[in-house]
Short mmCIF file of C-alpha atoms and ligand atoms in Angstrom, two decimals:
data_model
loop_
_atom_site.label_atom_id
_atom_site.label_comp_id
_atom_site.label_asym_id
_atom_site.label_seq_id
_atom_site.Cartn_x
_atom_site.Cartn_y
_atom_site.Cartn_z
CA UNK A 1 -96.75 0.90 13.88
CA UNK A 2 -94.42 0.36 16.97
CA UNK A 3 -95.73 1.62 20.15
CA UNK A 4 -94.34 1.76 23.74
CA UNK A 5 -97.41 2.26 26.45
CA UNK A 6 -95.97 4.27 29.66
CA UNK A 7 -97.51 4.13 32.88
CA UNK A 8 -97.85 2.89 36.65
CA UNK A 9 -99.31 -0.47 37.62
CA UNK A 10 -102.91 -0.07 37.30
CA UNK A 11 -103.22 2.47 34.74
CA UNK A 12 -104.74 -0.05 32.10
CA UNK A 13 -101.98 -0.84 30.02
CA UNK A 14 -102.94 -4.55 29.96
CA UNK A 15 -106.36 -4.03 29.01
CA UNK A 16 -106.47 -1.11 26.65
CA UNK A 17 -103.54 -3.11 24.14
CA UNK A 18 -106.04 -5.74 24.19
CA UNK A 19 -108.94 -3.61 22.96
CA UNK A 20 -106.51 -1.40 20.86
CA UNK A 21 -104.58 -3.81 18.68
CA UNK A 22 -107.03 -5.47 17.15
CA UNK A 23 -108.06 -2.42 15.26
CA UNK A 24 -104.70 -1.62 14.28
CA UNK A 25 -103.36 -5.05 13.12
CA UNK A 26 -100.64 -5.30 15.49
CA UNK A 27 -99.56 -7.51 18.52
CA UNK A 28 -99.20 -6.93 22.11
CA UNK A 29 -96.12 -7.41 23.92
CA UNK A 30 -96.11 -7.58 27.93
CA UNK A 31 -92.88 -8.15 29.39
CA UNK A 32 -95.24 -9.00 32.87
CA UNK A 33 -97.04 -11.69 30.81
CA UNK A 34 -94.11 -13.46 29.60
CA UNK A 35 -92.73 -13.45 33.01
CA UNK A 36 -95.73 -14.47 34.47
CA UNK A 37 -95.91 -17.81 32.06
CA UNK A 38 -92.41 -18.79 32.58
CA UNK A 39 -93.21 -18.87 36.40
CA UNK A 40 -95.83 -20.76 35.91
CA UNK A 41 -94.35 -23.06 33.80
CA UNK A 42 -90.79 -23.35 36.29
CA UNK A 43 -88.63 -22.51 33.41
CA UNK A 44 -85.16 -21.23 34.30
CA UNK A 45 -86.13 -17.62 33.14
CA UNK A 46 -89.21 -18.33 35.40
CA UNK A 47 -86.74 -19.46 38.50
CA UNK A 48 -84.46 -16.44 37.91
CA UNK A 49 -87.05 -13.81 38.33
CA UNK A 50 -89.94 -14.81 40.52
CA UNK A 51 -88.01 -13.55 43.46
CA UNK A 52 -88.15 -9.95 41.79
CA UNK A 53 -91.76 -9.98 41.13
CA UNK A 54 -92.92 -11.51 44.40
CA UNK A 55 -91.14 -8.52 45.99
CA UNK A 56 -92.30 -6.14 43.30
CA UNK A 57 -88.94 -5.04 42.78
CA UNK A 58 -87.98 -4.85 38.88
CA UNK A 59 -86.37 -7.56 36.80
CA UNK A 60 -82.72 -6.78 36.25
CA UNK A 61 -82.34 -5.05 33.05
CA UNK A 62 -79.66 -7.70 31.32
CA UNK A 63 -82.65 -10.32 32.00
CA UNK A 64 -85.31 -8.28 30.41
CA UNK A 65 -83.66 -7.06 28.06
CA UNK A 66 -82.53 -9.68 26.19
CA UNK A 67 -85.75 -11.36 26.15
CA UNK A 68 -87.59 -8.50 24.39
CA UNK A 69 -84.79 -9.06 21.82
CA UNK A 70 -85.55 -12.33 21.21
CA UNK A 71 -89.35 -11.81 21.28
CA UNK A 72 -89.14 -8.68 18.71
CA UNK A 73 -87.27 -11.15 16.12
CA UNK A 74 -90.43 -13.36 15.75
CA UNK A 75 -91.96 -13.03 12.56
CA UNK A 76 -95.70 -11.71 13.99
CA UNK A 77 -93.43 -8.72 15.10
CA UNK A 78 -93.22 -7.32 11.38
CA UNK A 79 -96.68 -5.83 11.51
CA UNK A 80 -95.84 -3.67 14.31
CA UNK A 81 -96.36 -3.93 18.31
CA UNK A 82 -97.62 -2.40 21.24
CA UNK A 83 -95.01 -2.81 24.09
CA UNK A 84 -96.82 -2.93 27.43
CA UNK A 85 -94.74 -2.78 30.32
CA UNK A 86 -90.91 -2.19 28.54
CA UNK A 87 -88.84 -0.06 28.42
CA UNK A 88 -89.25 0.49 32.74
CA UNK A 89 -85.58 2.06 32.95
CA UNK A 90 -83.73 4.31 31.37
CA UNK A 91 -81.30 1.87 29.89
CA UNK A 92 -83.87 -0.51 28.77
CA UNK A 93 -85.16 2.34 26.29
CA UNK A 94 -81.73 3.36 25.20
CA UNK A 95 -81.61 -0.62 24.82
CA UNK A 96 -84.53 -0.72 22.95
CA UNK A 97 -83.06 2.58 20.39
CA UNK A 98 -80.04 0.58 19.71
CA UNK A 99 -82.12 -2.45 18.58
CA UNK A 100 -84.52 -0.78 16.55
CA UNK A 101 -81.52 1.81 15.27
CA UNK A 102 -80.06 -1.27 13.86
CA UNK A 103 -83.06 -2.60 11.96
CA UNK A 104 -83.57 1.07 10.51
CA UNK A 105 -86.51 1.55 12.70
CA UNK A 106 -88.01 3.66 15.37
CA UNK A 107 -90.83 4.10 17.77
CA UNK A 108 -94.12 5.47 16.36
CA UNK A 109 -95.27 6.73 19.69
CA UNK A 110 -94.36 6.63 23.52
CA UNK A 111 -98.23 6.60 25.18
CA UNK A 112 -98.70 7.65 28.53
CA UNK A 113 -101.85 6.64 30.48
CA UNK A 114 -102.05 8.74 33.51
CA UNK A 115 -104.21 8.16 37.06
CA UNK A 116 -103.78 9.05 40.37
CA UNK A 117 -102.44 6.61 43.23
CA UNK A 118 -105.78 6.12 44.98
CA UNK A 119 -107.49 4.91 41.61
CA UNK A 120 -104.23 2.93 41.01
CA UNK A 121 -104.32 1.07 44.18
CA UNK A 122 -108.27 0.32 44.08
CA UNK A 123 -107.85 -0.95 40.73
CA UNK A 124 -104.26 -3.66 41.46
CA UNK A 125 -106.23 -4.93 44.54
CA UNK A 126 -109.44 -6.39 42.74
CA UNK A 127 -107.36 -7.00 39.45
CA UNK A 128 -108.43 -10.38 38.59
CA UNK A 129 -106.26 -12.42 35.29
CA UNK A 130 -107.50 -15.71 33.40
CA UNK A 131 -105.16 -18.95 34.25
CA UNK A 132 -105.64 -19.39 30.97
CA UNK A 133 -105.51 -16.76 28.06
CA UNK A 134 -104.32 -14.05 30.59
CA UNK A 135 -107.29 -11.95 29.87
CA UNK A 136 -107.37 -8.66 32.63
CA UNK A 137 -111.01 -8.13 34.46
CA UNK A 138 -111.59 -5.88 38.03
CA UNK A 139 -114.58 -7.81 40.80
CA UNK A 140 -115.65 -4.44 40.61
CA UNK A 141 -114.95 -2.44 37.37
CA UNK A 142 -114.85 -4.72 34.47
CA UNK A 143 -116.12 -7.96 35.97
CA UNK A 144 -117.06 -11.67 34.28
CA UNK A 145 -120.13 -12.54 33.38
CA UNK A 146 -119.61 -15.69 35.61
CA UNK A 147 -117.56 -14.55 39.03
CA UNK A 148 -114.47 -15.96 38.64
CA UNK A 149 -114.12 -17.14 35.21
CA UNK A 150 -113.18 -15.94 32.20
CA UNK A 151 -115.60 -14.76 29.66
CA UNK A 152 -113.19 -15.77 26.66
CA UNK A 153 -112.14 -18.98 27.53
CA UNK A 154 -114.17 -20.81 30.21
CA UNK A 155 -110.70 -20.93 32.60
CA UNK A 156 -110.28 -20.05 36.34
CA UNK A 157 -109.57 -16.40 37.28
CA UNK A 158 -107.07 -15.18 40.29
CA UNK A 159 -105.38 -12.42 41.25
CA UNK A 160 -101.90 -11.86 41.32
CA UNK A 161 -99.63 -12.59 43.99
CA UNK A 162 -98.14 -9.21 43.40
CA UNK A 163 -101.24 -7.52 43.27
CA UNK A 164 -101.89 -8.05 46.83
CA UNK A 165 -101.58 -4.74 49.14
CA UNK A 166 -97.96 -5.20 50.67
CA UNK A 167 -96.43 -5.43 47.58
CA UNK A 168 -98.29 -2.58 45.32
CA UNK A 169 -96.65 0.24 47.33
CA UNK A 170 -93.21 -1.01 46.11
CA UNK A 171 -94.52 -1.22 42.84
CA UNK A 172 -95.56 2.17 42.57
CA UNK A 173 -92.33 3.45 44.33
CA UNK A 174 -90.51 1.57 41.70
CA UNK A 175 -91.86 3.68 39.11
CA UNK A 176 -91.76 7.05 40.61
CA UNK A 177 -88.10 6.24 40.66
CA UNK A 178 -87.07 4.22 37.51
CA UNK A 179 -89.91 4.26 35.12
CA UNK A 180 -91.67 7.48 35.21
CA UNK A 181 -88.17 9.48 33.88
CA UNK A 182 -89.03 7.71 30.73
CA UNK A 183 -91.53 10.29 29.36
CA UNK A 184 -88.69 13.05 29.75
CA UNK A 185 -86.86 10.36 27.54
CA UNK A 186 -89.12 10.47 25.28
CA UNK A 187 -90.28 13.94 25.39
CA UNK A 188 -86.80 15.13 24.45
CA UNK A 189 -87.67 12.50 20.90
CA UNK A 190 -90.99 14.38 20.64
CA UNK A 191 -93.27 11.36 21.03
CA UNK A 192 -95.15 11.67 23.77
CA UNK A 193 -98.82 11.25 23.77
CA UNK A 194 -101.10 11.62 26.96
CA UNK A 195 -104.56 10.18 27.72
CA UNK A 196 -106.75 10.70 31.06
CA UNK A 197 -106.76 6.74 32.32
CA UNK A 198 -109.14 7.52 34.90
CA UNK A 199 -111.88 7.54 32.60
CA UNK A 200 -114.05 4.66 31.86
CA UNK A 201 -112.25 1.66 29.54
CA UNK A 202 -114.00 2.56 26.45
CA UNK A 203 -113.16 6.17 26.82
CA UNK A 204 -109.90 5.44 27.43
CA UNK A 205 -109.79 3.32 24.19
CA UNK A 206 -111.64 5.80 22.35
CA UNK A 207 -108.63 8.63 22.74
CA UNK A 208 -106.44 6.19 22.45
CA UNK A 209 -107.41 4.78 18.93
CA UNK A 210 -108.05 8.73 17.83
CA UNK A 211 -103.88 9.54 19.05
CA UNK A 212 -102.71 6.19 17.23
CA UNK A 213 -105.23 6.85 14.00
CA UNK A 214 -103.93 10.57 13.81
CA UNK A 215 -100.10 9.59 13.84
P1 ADP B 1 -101.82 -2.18 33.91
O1 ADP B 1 -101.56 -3.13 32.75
O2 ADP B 1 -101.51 -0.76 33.56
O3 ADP B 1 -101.16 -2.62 35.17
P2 ADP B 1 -104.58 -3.22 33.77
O4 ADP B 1 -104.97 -3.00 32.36
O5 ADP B 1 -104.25 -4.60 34.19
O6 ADP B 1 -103.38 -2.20 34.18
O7 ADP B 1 -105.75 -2.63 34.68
C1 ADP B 1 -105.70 -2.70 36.12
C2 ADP B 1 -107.07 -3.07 36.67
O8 ADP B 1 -107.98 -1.98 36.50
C3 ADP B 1 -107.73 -4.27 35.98
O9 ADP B 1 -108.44 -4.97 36.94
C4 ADP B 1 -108.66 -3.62 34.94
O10 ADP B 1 -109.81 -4.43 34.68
C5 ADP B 1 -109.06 -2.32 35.62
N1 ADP B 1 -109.18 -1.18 34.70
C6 ADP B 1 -108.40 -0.90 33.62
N2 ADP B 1 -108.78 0.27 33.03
C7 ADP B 1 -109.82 0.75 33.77
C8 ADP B 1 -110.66 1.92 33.68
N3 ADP B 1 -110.48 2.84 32.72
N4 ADP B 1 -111.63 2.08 34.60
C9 ADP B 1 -111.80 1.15 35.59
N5 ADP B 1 -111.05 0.04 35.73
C10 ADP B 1 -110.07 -0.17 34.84
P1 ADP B 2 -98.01 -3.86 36.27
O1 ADP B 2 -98.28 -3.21 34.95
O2 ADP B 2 -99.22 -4.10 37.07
O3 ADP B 2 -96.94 -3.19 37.06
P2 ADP B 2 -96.58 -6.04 34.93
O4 ADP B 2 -97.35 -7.25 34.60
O5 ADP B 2 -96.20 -5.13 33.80
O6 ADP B 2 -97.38 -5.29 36.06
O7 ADP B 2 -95.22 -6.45 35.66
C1 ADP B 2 -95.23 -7.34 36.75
C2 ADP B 2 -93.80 -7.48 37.31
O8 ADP B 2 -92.94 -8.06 36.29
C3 ADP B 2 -93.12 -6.17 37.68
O9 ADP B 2 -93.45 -5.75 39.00
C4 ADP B 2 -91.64 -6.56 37.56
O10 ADP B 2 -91.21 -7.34 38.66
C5 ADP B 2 -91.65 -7.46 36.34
N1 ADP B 2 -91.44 -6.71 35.08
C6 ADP B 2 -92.32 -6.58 34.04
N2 ADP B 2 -91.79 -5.85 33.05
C7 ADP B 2 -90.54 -5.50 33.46
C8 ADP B 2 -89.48 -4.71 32.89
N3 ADP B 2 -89.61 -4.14 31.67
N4 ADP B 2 -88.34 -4.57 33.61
C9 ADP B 2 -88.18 -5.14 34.81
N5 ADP B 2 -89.14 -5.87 35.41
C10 ADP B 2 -90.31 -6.05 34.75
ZN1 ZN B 3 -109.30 -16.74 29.56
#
């Protein structure tokens, strides 16, 4: 099963293909993660980008690109994935067709969680992520059992340098203008799925798991 999950910051992307692919035997790929590491760990892919998401302007496509290509030729990749957070532009999916055209492959389903800007913003701002296993909680929403650390894995929690007010309204301007013509893109392949993401997590995960167990 190869999945793409479409929507703006906030929607919960992050933390439904966490609950999701367990069930369905599959792993979880978020561009955003894998950026996030390699600026933590000051690696030259780490260096190039950080001045993109600081801003929370988008990664130039050559950059991303490639490094979902690499990522989708590891072996744990065979069972299927979720894609969180890629394709963002049009040419990363038509990127993302050629690769999987190549293989003989294609996407199962392009899912689309939906909310509305003021539940968006309320939700970035006390987005909270584990220092260590990059776990996803909200102070408000989906908190720890112990404030600021993680319930899996005993680390430190903080919250995003991007996730800060100033830069969220870029954010969501980026993807009114780059990412959201992606469901059109995929409309036009008939693949589009739509849940309500401003219901509660496990609702949320229960229409998801129904769309994916239906395809
Ligand atoms: P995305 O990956 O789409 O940017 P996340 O999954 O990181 O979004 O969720 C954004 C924030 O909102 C997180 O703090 C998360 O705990 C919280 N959250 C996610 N889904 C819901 C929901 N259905 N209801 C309330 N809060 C949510
Ligand atoms: P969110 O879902 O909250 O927007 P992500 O963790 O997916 O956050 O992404 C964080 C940042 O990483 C983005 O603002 C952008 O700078 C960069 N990024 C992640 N995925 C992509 C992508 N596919 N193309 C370009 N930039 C990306
Ligand atoms: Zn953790």
């Amino acid at each position: 099963m190869k999945i793409v999950l479409l929507g703006p910051p906030g929607a919960g992307k992050g933390t439904q293909a966490e609950a999701i692919i367990k069930r369905f035997g599959i792993v979880h790929i978020s561009t955003g993660d894998i950026f996030r590491k390699n600026i933590k760990e000051n690696t030259p892919l780490g260096l190039k980008v950080k001045e993109y998401t600081q801003k929370g302007l988008l990664v130039p496509d050559e950059v991303t690109v490639s490094m979902v290509a690499q990522r989708l030729e590891e072996d744990d990749c065979k069972a299927g994935y979720m894609l969180d957070g890629f394709p963002r532009t049009i040419n990363q999916a038509v990127e993302l067709d050629k690769i999987l055209n190549k293989a003989g492959e294609k996407l199962d389903c392009a899912l689309v969680i939906t909310a509305d800007y003021a539940k968006l913003t309320e939700r970035i701002v006390g987005r909270r992520i584990c220092k260590g296993c990059a776990a996803t909680y909200h102070v408000t929403f989906n908190p720890p059992q112990k404030q600021d650390v993680c319930d899996k894995c005993g680390s430190e929690l903080y919250q995003r340098d991007d996730d800060k007010e100033a830069t969220v309204v870029k954010r969501l301007e980026e993807y009114d203008e780059k990412t959201a013509p992606l469901i059109d893109y995929y409309e036009k392949q008939g693949i589009v799925k739509k849940v309500d993401g401003q219901q509660s997590i496990s609702a949320v995960e229960k229409d998801i798991a129904d769309i994916l167990s239906a395809l």
